[in-house]
Amino acid sequence: YVITASSGGCETAYSGEISATTDVQCQSGVAPTLTAPGDITVNAGDSVQHAITASDSASSCGTPTIVQYPSTLPSYITYVDSPSGPNRTRTYTIAPALGDNGDVQPIRVVTWDDDGNTNDYTFVVYVGSQAANNYAVTITALSETAPNTAADLTFEAEEGLSYDVYSSSTPPGASPSWTKINSGIPADNVSVTESVVASGQMRFYQVVPSGVSRTDNGIWGIVRPTIAAGVTFLSPPVVTDRRFDLNMGDALADALPTGALIYLLTPGAAGSFDTVLELNGSGQWVLQGTSTEYTTPLPQGAGMLINSAVSGSPTFEGAVGNNGNGAIMIEPGYNIVGISEGRALPAGTAFNSISPVGSWDSESADQVVILEDDGSWRRLICRPGGTWYDTANPNGTENTSMYLMPGKAYYYIRQGGQAELEF
């Protein structure tokens, strides 16, 4: 451009650039964009960098701010910020040591501009190739608040993160179909109420950080086996008092009609079902033909025959999971256990770590009771030498065809003392 000025016949010429500015208003509701490469896996002893860039198309909104949660990261994760005009890049350096192997760290990055427009992104750092396979948000409790209606689900959360809850009516290993039933749960609200299902069915739950892909890890569930009408064998796996005049008896009375009969095994060289209980009109279990209430608890590991003339299904329920610790303490009596690490284990050897009590022909033998997908029960009984007799494969010296699946319920009937079961 040339600008010419004249005065009294004298002219002066100037050539150069002319700049003009336009007042661009910060656009309300237009959030900065986030560019990030996704989750990252790094082996102990290696070092990698992970860059996230926040960009604002309207520079008048200022350089975006970046904040990450949790605010305190493991010592092997550090970062530097590089602001530049409408962009800000945060570069994470991830350099784990051998002692960090297996660690998992979800990180949520939040960005906003001067007008308060926000965006966020969550990625996960896995230390070691197996860390991603084992990572799970730890569910700490699952209990019903109203029968067949609602359940309270409690889980561990990290500062600033949000979480999604998934549900399935089928356990992993049986073609589960998962549905996201709750999303964006903040870390300060780690107890949520979810729907459950009717008698005879099951419902499994999993919690994952929002934006993170769902796996088959950390699954817990409500499990409701049923007893069909007619004569059926039952060994209640969850009701621990085993008393016909207390909780177990109440659960049976609620589901069975007046006049239903229960046959109890009388042990001996030739065991017989000589003790017969009858449900009277007051909801009590009495010796058949009398008014004498039966107060003897069902022995540990024992079962009963139920004769119900009409359709009725007692239900016993409990939470499945081991808190992701890989071990659970087994107490004398009935124990409900489950695998939450997302890996299948051979059933024939999975329970050997607690030194099973008794042998297959002993009345005091440890037993594993397994709920099948069709609602039936399968039993493993410990043989001499530590192998397991499979009632569905009686000719086998040890079960090799069955696997314990993540998220599924197994009931360990412990006849001896306390022991730690390692998965």
Short mmCIF file of C-alpha atoms in Angstrom, two decimals:
data_model
loop_
_atom_site.label_atom_id
_atom_site.label_comp_id
_atom_site.label_asym_id
_atom_site.label_seq_id
_atom_site.Cartn_x
_atom_site.Cartn_y
_atom_site.Cartn_z
CA TYR A 1 0.00 0.00 0.00
CA VAL A 2 1.19 3.55 -0.77
CA ILE A 3 0.03 6.53 1.22
CA THR A 4 0.69 9.98 -0.29
CA ALA A 5 0.43 13.22 1.68
CA SER A 6 0.82 16.68 0.04
CA SER A 7 1.29 20.10 1.54
CA GLY A 8 2.21 23.26 -0.36
CA GLY A 9 3.35 21.34 -3.41
CA CYS A 10 5.55 18.96 -1.37
CA GLU A 11 4.64 15.33 -1.48
CA THR A 12 5.85 12.52 0.71
CA ALA A 13 5.26 8.88 -0.21
CA TYR A 14 5.09 5.96 2.30
CA SER A 15 4.71 2.32 1.44
CA GLY A 16 4.05 -0.44 3.96
CA GLU A 17 1.43 -2.70 5.54
CA ILE A 18 -1.86 -1.64 7.00
CA SER A 19 -3.31 -3.90 9.68
CA ALA A 20 -6.90 -3.94 10.84
CA THR A 21 -8.45 -5.67 13.85
CA THR A 22 -11.91 -7.11 14.18
CA ASP A 23 -13.55 -7.59 17.58
CA VAL A 24 -14.35 -11.34 17.59
CA GLN A 25 -16.66 -12.15 20.48
CA CYS A 26 -16.06 -15.31 22.53
CA GLN A 27 -18.76 -17.72 21.39
CA SER A 28 -20.94 -18.91 24.24
CA GLY A 29 -21.49 -22.68 24.25
CA VAL A 30 -18.56 -23.45 21.93
CA ALA A 31 -16.17 -25.52 24.03
CA PRO A 32 -12.45 -25.95 23.37
CA THR A 33 -11.59 -29.13 21.51
CA LEU A 34 -9.37 -31.80 23.06
CA THR A 35 -6.92 -33.83 21.00
CA ALA A 36 -5.55 -36.91 22.75
CA PRO A 37 -4.08 -40.25 21.59
CA GLY A 38 -6.11 -42.52 23.89
CA ASP A 39 -5.17 -45.00 26.62
CA ILE A 40 -1.52 -45.86 27.04
CA THR A 41 0.33 -49.00 28.13
CA VAL A 42 3.94 -48.73 29.27
CA ASN A 43 6.25 -51.39 30.67
CA ALA A 44 8.14 -50.86 33.90
CA GLY A 45 11.55 -49.37 33.13
CA ASP A 46 10.37 -47.63 29.95
CA SER A 47 9.43 -43.98 29.48
CA VAL A 48 6.77 -42.59 27.15
CA GLN A 49 5.11 -39.22 26.60
CA HIS A 50 1.40 -38.56 26.28
CA ALA A 51 0.32 -35.16 24.94
CA ILE A 52 -3.15 -33.63 25.19
CA THR A 53 -3.92 -30.37 23.38
CA ALA A 54 -6.83 -28.05 24.14
CA SER A 55 -7.66 -25.73 21.23
CA ASP A 56 -10.08 -22.82 21.06
CA SER A 57 -11.19 -21.73 17.58
CA ALA A 58 -12.04 -18.24 18.87
CA SER A 59 -8.79 -16.79 20.15
CA SER A 60 -10.66 -14.03 22.00
CA CYS A 61 -11.79 -16.72 24.45
CA GLY A 62 -8.23 -16.82 25.74
CA THR A 63 -5.83 -19.71 26.11
CA PRO A 64 -7.80 -22.70 27.46
CA THR A 65 -7.17 -23.87 31.00
CA ILE A 66 -6.38 -27.54 31.69
CA VAL A 67 -6.96 -29.30 35.00
CA GLN A 68 -6.63 -33.03 35.60
CA TYR A 69 -8.21 -35.37 38.15
CA PRO A 70 -7.13 -36.83 40.44
CA SER A 71 -5.00 -33.82 41.27
CA THR A 72 -2.29 -35.99 42.84
CA LEU A 73 -0.82 -38.54 40.43
CA PRO A 74 1.62 -41.40 41.09
CA SER A 75 5.22 -40.23 41.24
CA TYR A 76 6.06 -41.89 37.91
CA ILE A 77 3.62 -39.57 36.05
CA THR A 78 4.74 -35.95 35.59
CA TYR A 79 3.66 -33.24 33.15
CA VAL A 80 4.50 -29.82 31.67
CA ASP A 81 2.14 -27.25 30.12
CA SER A 82 2.87 -25.34 26.91
CA PRO A 83 0.39 -22.48 26.36
CA SER A 84 0.43 -20.85 22.92
CA GLY A 85 -2.30 -18.42 21.81
CA PRO A 86 -5.61 -20.28 21.55
CA ASN A 87 -3.93 -23.62 22.36
CA ARG A 88 -2.55 -25.29 25.45
CA THR A 89 -0.69 -28.61 25.36
CA ARG A 90 -0.11 -30.73 28.43
CA THR A 91 2.58 -33.35 27.93
CA TYR A 92 2.63 -36.24 30.40
CA THR A 93 5.85 -38.20 30.92
CA ILE A 94 5.16 -41.72 32.17
CA ALA A 95 8.24 -43.54 33.50
CA PRO A 96 7.27 -46.38 35.87
CA ALA A 97 9.79 -48.39 37.86
CA LEU A 98 9.68 -52.14 38.47
CA GLY A 99 7.69 -51.65 41.66
CA ASP A 100 4.93 -49.91 39.68
CA ASN A 101 4.23 -52.95 37.50
CA GLY A 102 0.51 -53.73 37.35
CA ASP A 103 -0.54 -50.24 38.43
CA VAL A 104 -3.51 -48.61 36.70
CA GLN A 105 -4.24 -44.87 36.77
CA PRO A 106 -7.32 -43.34 35.13
CA ILE A 107 -6.90 -39.60 34.47
CA ARG A 108 -9.66 -37.16 33.59
CA VAL A 109 -8.60 -33.95 31.83
CA VAL A 110 -10.97 -30.95 31.98
CA THR A 111 -10.50 -27.80 29.87
CA TRP A 112 -12.38 -24.50 29.71
CA ASP A 113 -12.03 -21.05 28.14
CA ASP A 114 -12.60 -17.51 29.46
CA ASP A 115 -16.33 -17.78 28.78
CA GLY A 116 -16.66 -20.96 30.84
CA ASN A 117 -17.13 -23.32 27.86
CA THR A 118 -15.88 -26.74 28.99
CA ASN A 119 -14.84 -30.10 27.61
CA ASP A 120 -13.31 -33.20 29.21
CA TYR A 121 -11.56 -36.44 28.30
CA THR A 122 -10.60 -39.55 30.29
CA PHE A 123 -7.68 -41.85 29.51
CA VAL A 124 -6.06 -44.69 31.43
CA VAL A 125 -2.38 -45.45 32.07
CA TYR A 126 -1.63 -49.17 32.35
CA VAL A 127 1.77 -50.27 33.65
CA GLY A 128 2.57 -53.66 32.09
CA SER A 129 0.76 -55.60 29.40
CA GLN A 130 -1.48 -57.47 31.88
CA ALA A 131 -2.65 -54.37 33.74
CA ALA A 132 -5.45 -53.64 31.27
CA ASN A 133 -6.75 -57.21 31.58
CA ASN A 134 -7.00 -56.98 35.37
CA TYR A 135 -8.19 -53.40 35.88
CA ALA A 136 -11.58 -52.95 37.51
CA VAL A 137 -13.35 -50.31 39.53
CA THR A 138 -13.73 -52.01 42.90
CA ILE A 139 -17.32 -52.69 43.88
CA THR A 140 -17.44 -52.85 47.67
CA ALA A 141 -21.08 -53.75 48.36
CA LEU A 142 -24.25 -54.83 46.60
CA SER A 143 -27.42 -55.29 48.61
CA GLU A 144 -31.14 -55.16 48.04
CA THR A 145 -33.11 -52.23 49.41
CA ALA A 146 -36.44 -53.74 48.41
CA PRO A 147 -37.00 -57.36 47.36
CA ASN A 148 -37.22 -57.78 43.58
CA THR A 149 -37.19 -54.00 43.18
CA ALA A 150 -33.93 -52.17 43.83
CA ALA A 151 -30.33 -52.73 44.89
CA ASP A 152 -27.74 -50.39 46.38
CA LEU A 153 -24.39 -50.60 44.59
CA THR A 154 -21.33 -49.09 46.26
CA PHE A 155 -17.93 -48.69 44.62
CA GLU A 156 -14.55 -47.03 45.13
CA ALA A 157 -14.00 -43.79 43.23
CA GLU A 158 -11.16 -41.35 42.59
CA GLU A 159 -11.34 -37.58 43.01
CA GLY A 160 -12.83 -35.72 40.07
CA LEU A 161 -13.66 -38.78 37.98
CA SER A 162 -17.15 -39.81 36.93
CA TYR A 163 -18.43 -43.33 36.41
CA ASP A 164 -20.87 -45.38 34.33
CA VAL A 165 -22.81 -48.44 35.52
CA TYR A 166 -23.53 -51.36 33.19
CA SER A 167 -25.95 -54.23 33.77
CA SER A 168 -26.50 -57.68 32.26
CA SER A 169 -28.91 -60.51 33.02
CA THR A 170 -26.35 -63.08 31.84
CA PRO A 171 -22.93 -63.69 33.43
CA PRO A 172 -19.71 -63.45 31.37
CA GLY A 173 -18.98 -66.60 29.44
CA ALA A 174 -22.62 -67.04 28.45
CA SER A 175 -22.95 -64.40 25.71
CA PRO A 176 -23.77 -61.48 28.02
CA SER A 177 -25.50 -58.41 26.69
CA TRP A 178 -24.53 -55.30 28.65
CA THR A 179 -26.60 -52.14 28.91
CA LYS A 180 -25.41 -48.81 30.30
CA ILE A 181 -28.01 -48.04 32.97
CA ASN A 182 -26.41 -45.06 34.70
CA SER A 183 -23.80 -42.60 33.45
CA GLY A 184 -21.76 -39.67 34.70
CA ILE A 185 -21.96 -40.62 38.39
CA PRO A 186 -19.60 -38.21 40.23
CA ALA A 187 -16.89 -39.49 42.53
CA ASP A 188 -18.63 -38.02 45.57
CA ASN A 189 -21.71 -40.20 44.96
CA VAL A 190 -20.36 -43.74 45.08
CA SER A 191 -23.60 -45.38 46.17
CA VAL A 192 -26.28 -45.72 43.50
CA THR A 193 -29.63 -47.50 43.40
CA GLU A 194 -30.30 -49.76 40.43
CA SER A 195 -33.12 -52.07 39.40
CA VAL A 196 -32.98 -55.80 40.07
CA VAL A 197 -34.93 -58.70 38.63
CA ALA A 198 -37.61 -61.13 39.65
CA SER A 199 -37.23 -64.42 41.43
CA GLY A 200 -35.36 -67.09 39.55
CA GLN A 201 -33.21 -64.72 37.54
CA MET A 202 -29.94 -62.91 38.03
CA ARG A 203 -28.56 -59.45 37.41
CA PHE A 204 -24.90 -58.52 37.12
CA TYR A 205 -23.32 -55.08 37.43
CA GLN A 206 -20.05 -53.43 36.47
CA VAL A 207 -18.72 -49.91 37.07
CA VAL A 208 -16.23 -48.21 34.72
CA PRO A 209 -14.90 -44.63 34.51
CA SER A 210 -16.98 -42.54 32.11
CA GLY A 211 -15.47 -42.66 28.64
CA VAL A 212 -13.52 -45.88 29.32
CA SER A 213 -14.44 -49.07 27.46
CA ARG A 214 -16.28 -51.75 29.41
CA THR A 215 -14.52 -55.06 30.08
CA ASP A 216 -15.53 -58.20 31.97
CA ASN A 217 -13.64 -57.21 35.11
CA GLY A 218 -14.94 -56.33 38.57
CA ILE A 219 -18.42 -57.75 38.05
CA TRP A 220 -20.83 -58.32 40.93
CA GLY A 221 -24.40 -59.51 40.80
CA ILE A 222 -27.65 -60.51 42.42
CA VAL A 223 -28.20 -64.24 41.89
CA ARG A 224 -31.56 -65.94 42.51
CA PRO A 225 -31.68 -69.70 42.02
CA THR A 226 -35.15 -71.21 42.17
CA ILE A 227 -36.64 -74.48 43.31
CA ALA A 228 -39.15 -76.01 40.95
CA ALA A 229 -42.47 -77.38 42.18
CA GLY A 230 -42.58 -81.02 43.22
CA VAL A 231 -39.74 -82.88 44.96
CA THR A 232 -36.48 -80.95 44.64
CA PHE A 233 -33.13 -81.17 46.38
CA LEU A 234 -31.94 -77.94 47.97
CA SER A 235 -28.85 -76.94 49.85
CA PRO A 236 -29.28 -73.25 50.72
CA PRO A 237 -25.95 -71.62 49.86
CA VAL A 238 -26.37 -68.12 51.27
CA VAL A 239 -28.69 -68.30 54.27
CA THR A 240 -26.10 -68.90 56.93
CA ASP A 241 -28.19 -69.48 60.06
CA ARG A 242 -29.58 -72.79 58.64
CA ARG A 243 -32.45 -72.67 61.14
CA PHE A 244 -36.03 -73.63 60.31
CA ASP A 245 -37.25 -71.43 63.17
CA LEU A 246 -35.34 -68.33 61.98
CA ASN A 247 -34.24 -66.74 58.69
CA MET A 248 -33.92 -69.86 56.55
CA GLY A 249 -37.28 -71.17 57.68
CA ASP A 250 -38.90 -67.80 57.02
CA ALA A 251 -37.50 -67.70 53.48
CA LEU A 252 -38.87 -71.17 52.80
CA ALA A 253 -42.25 -70.39 54.37
CA ASP A 254 -42.65 -67.21 52.33
CA ALA A 255 -42.21 -69.11 49.06
CA LEU A 256 -43.95 -72.43 49.77
CA PRO A 257 -47.62 -73.18 50.37
CA THR A 258 -49.10 -74.39 53.65
CA GLY A 259 -48.73 -78.15 53.83
CA ALA A 260 -45.40 -78.26 51.96
CA LEU A 261 -43.09 -80.99 53.25
CA ILE A 262 -39.34 -81.00 53.84
CA TYR A 263 -37.45 -84.30 54.20
CA LEU A 264 -34.20 -84.22 56.18
CA LEU A 265 -31.44 -86.79 55.84
CA THR A 266 -30.78 -88.95 58.90
CA PRO A 267 -27.04 -89.80 58.62
CA GLY A 268 -25.81 -93.34 59.03
CA ALA A 269 -24.43 -96.33 57.20
CA ALA A 270 -27.67 -96.36 55.21
CA GLY A 271 -28.85 -92.77 55.28
CA SER A 272 -32.59 -92.19 55.26
CA PHE A 273 -35.01 -89.26 55.14
CA ASP A 274 -36.88 -90.12 58.34
CA THR A 275 -37.34 -86.55 59.62
CA VAL A 276 -40.25 -84.88 57.84
CA LEU A 277 -41.18 -81.24 58.46
CA GLU A 278 -44.50 -79.68 57.51
CA LEU A 279 -45.40 -76.01 57.04
CA ASN A 280 -48.43 -75.25 59.21
CA GLY A 281 -50.95 -72.43 58.81
CA SER A 282 -48.95 -70.17 61.12
CA GLY A 283 -45.86 -70.29 58.93
CA GLN A 284 -43.99 -72.63 61.27
CA TRP A 285 -42.04 -75.74 60.33
CA VAL A 286 -43.23 -78.53 62.62
CA LEU A 287 -42.62 -82.26 62.77
CA GLN A 288 -45.19 -83.81 60.46
CA GLY A 289 -48.41 -84.70 62.28
CA THR A 290 -47.52 -82.69 65.42
CA SER A 291 -47.50 -79.10 66.65
CA THR A 292 -43.84 -79.30 67.70
CA GLU A 293 -41.76 -76.61 66.00
CA TYR A 294 -38.47 -77.93 64.61
CA THR A 295 -35.54 -75.94 66.07
CA THR A 296 -32.50 -78.01 65.04
CA PRO A 297 -30.32 -76.15 62.50
CA LEU A 298 -29.62 -77.84 59.19
CA PRO A 299 -26.10 -79.33 59.51
CA GLN A 300 -23.29 -77.69 57.58
CA GLY A 301 -23.17 -79.02 54.04
CA ALA A 302 -26.47 -80.87 54.36
CA GLY A 303 -29.38 -80.57 51.96
CA MET A 304 -33.10 -81.29 52.09
CA LEU A 305 -35.84 -82.64 49.85
CA ILE A 306 -38.77 -80.25 49.34
CA ASN A 307 -42.17 -81.57 48.32
CA SER A 308 -44.43 -78.76 47.12
CA ALA A 309 -47.75 -79.65 45.53
CA VAL A 310 -48.06 -76.26 43.83
CA SER A 311 -45.67 -73.97 42.05
CA GLY A 312 -43.45 -72.12 44.51
CA SER A 313 -39.83 -71.09 44.46
CA PRO A 314 -37.82 -70.11 47.55
CA THR A 315 -35.02 -67.75 46.56
CA PHE A 316 -31.64 -67.16 48.15
CA GLU A 317 -29.57 -64.24 47.03
CA GLY A 318 -26.20 -62.65 47.59
CA ALA A 319 -23.52 -60.48 46.08
CA VAL A 320 -20.86 -61.97 43.82
CA GLY A 321 -17.33 -60.62 43.93
CA ASN A 322 -14.04 -60.65 45.79
CA ASN A 323 -13.25 -56.91 45.71
CA GLY A 324 -10.60 -57.51 43.06
CA ASN A 325 -8.09 -58.64 45.68
CA GLY A 326 -7.52 -62.11 44.22
CA ALA A 327 -8.26 -63.70 47.61
CA ILE A 328 -11.20 -64.13 49.94
CA MET A 329 -11.48 -65.49 53.48
CA ILE A 330 -13.52 -68.68 53.69
CA GLU A 331 -15.37 -69.25 56.97
CA PRO A 332 -16.95 -72.46 58.30
CA GLY A 333 -20.42 -72.85 56.80
CA TYR A 334 -21.76 -71.40 53.56
CA ASN A 335 -19.61 -68.93 51.64
CA ILE A 336 -20.57 -67.10 48.48
CA VAL A 337 -17.57 -66.38 46.29
CA GLY A 338 -16.95 -65.06 42.80
CA ILE A 339 -14.15 -64.12 40.46
CA SER A 340 -13.93 -60.44 39.58
CA GLU A 341 -10.55 -60.26 37.82
CA GLY A 342 -11.98 -61.07 34.42
CA ARG A 343 -10.26 -64.42 33.94
CA ALA A 344 -11.52 -68.00 33.89
CA LEU A 345 -10.01 -70.64 36.21
CA PRO A 346 -10.22 -74.46 36.07
CA ALA A 347 -12.76 -75.48 38.70
CA GLY A 348 -10.82 -78.62 39.57
CA THR A 349 -7.81 -76.75 40.94
CA ALA A 350 -9.11 -73.28 41.80
CA PHE A 351 -10.15 -74.29 45.32
CA ASN A 352 -7.06 -76.31 46.23
CA SER A 353 -5.29 -73.35 47.85
CA ILE A 354 -7.41 -73.61 51.01
CA SER A 355 -6.59 -77.30 51.66
CA PRO A 356 -10.10 -78.80 51.33
CA VAL A 357 -11.42 -80.66 54.36
CA GLY A 358 -12.61 -84.26 54.10
CA SER A 359 -12.93 -86.46 51.03
CA TRP A 360 -15.64 -87.37 48.56
CA ASP A 361 -17.18 -90.12 50.74
CA SER A 362 -17.18 -88.13 53.97
CA GLU A 363 -20.25 -86.42 55.42
CA SER A 364 -17.97 -83.61 56.57
CA ALA A 365 -16.32 -82.99 53.21
CA ASP A 366 -15.96 -79.51 51.76
CA GLN A 367 -18.22 -78.97 48.76
CA VAL A 368 -18.44 -76.45 45.96
CA VAL A 369 -22.00 -75.76 44.77
CA ILE A 370 -22.24 -74.23 41.30
CA LEU A 371 -25.30 -72.57 39.82
CA GLU A 372 -25.71 -73.47 36.14
CA ASP A 373 -27.17 -71.09 33.57
CA ASP A 374 -30.42 -73.08 33.46
CA GLY A 375 -30.94 -72.66 37.22
CA SER A 376 -29.81 -76.19 38.15
CA TRP A 377 -27.06 -76.96 40.66
CA ARG A 378 -23.79 -78.78 40.16
CA ARG A 379 -21.57 -80.06 42.97
CA LEU A 380 -17.86 -80.68 43.36
CA ILE A 381 -16.74 -82.82 46.29
CA CYS A 382 -13.10 -83.13 47.28
CA ARG A 383 -11.52 -86.55 46.65
CA PRO A 384 -8.58 -88.04 48.57
CA GLY A 385 -5.39 -86.43 47.35
CA GLY A 386 -7.00 -83.06 46.77
CA THR A 387 -8.78 -83.73 43.48
CA TRP A 388 -12.46 -82.94 43.04
CA TYR A 389 -15.33 -85.32 42.29
CA ASP A 390 -17.68 -83.70 39.79
CA THR A 391 -21.28 -84.89 40.18
CA ALA A 392 -21.83 -84.17 36.48
CA ASN A 393 -18.76 -86.24 35.54
CA PRO A 394 -18.67 -89.02 38.15
CA ASN A 395 -16.19 -91.21 36.29
CA GLY A 396 -13.55 -88.54 36.04
CA THR A 397 -10.68 -88.52 38.55
CA GLU A 398 -10.61 -84.76 38.44
CA ASN A 399 -12.79 -82.19 36.77
CA THR A 400 -11.01 -80.66 33.80
CA SER A 401 -13.90 -79.45 31.69
CA MET A 402 -15.43 -76.81 33.97
CA TYR A 403 -14.21 -73.25 34.43
CA LEU A 404 -15.08 -70.65 37.02
CA MET A 405 -16.31 -67.58 35.17
CA PRO A 406 -15.94 -63.93 36.24
CA GLY A 407 -19.07 -62.50 37.78
CA LYS A 408 -20.70 -65.85 38.51
CA ALA A 409 -21.70 -67.15 41.94
CA TYR A 410 -20.05 -70.16 43.56
CA TYR A 411 -20.91 -71.47 46.99
CA TYR A 412 -18.15 -73.03 49.07
CA ILE A 413 -19.45 -75.14 51.96
CA ARG A 414 -16.57 -75.14 54.42
CA GLN A 415 -16.50 -77.90 57.04
CA GLY A 416 -13.22 -77.02 58.75
CA GLY A 417 -11.70 -73.81 60.06
CA GLN A 418 -11.07 -70.44 58.45
CA ALA A 419 -8.82 -70.39 55.38
CA GLU A 420 -7.85 -67.95 52.63
CA LEU A 421 -8.95 -68.87 49.13
CA GLU A 422 -6.60 -67.48 46.48
CA PHE A 423 -7.80 -66.91 42.92
#
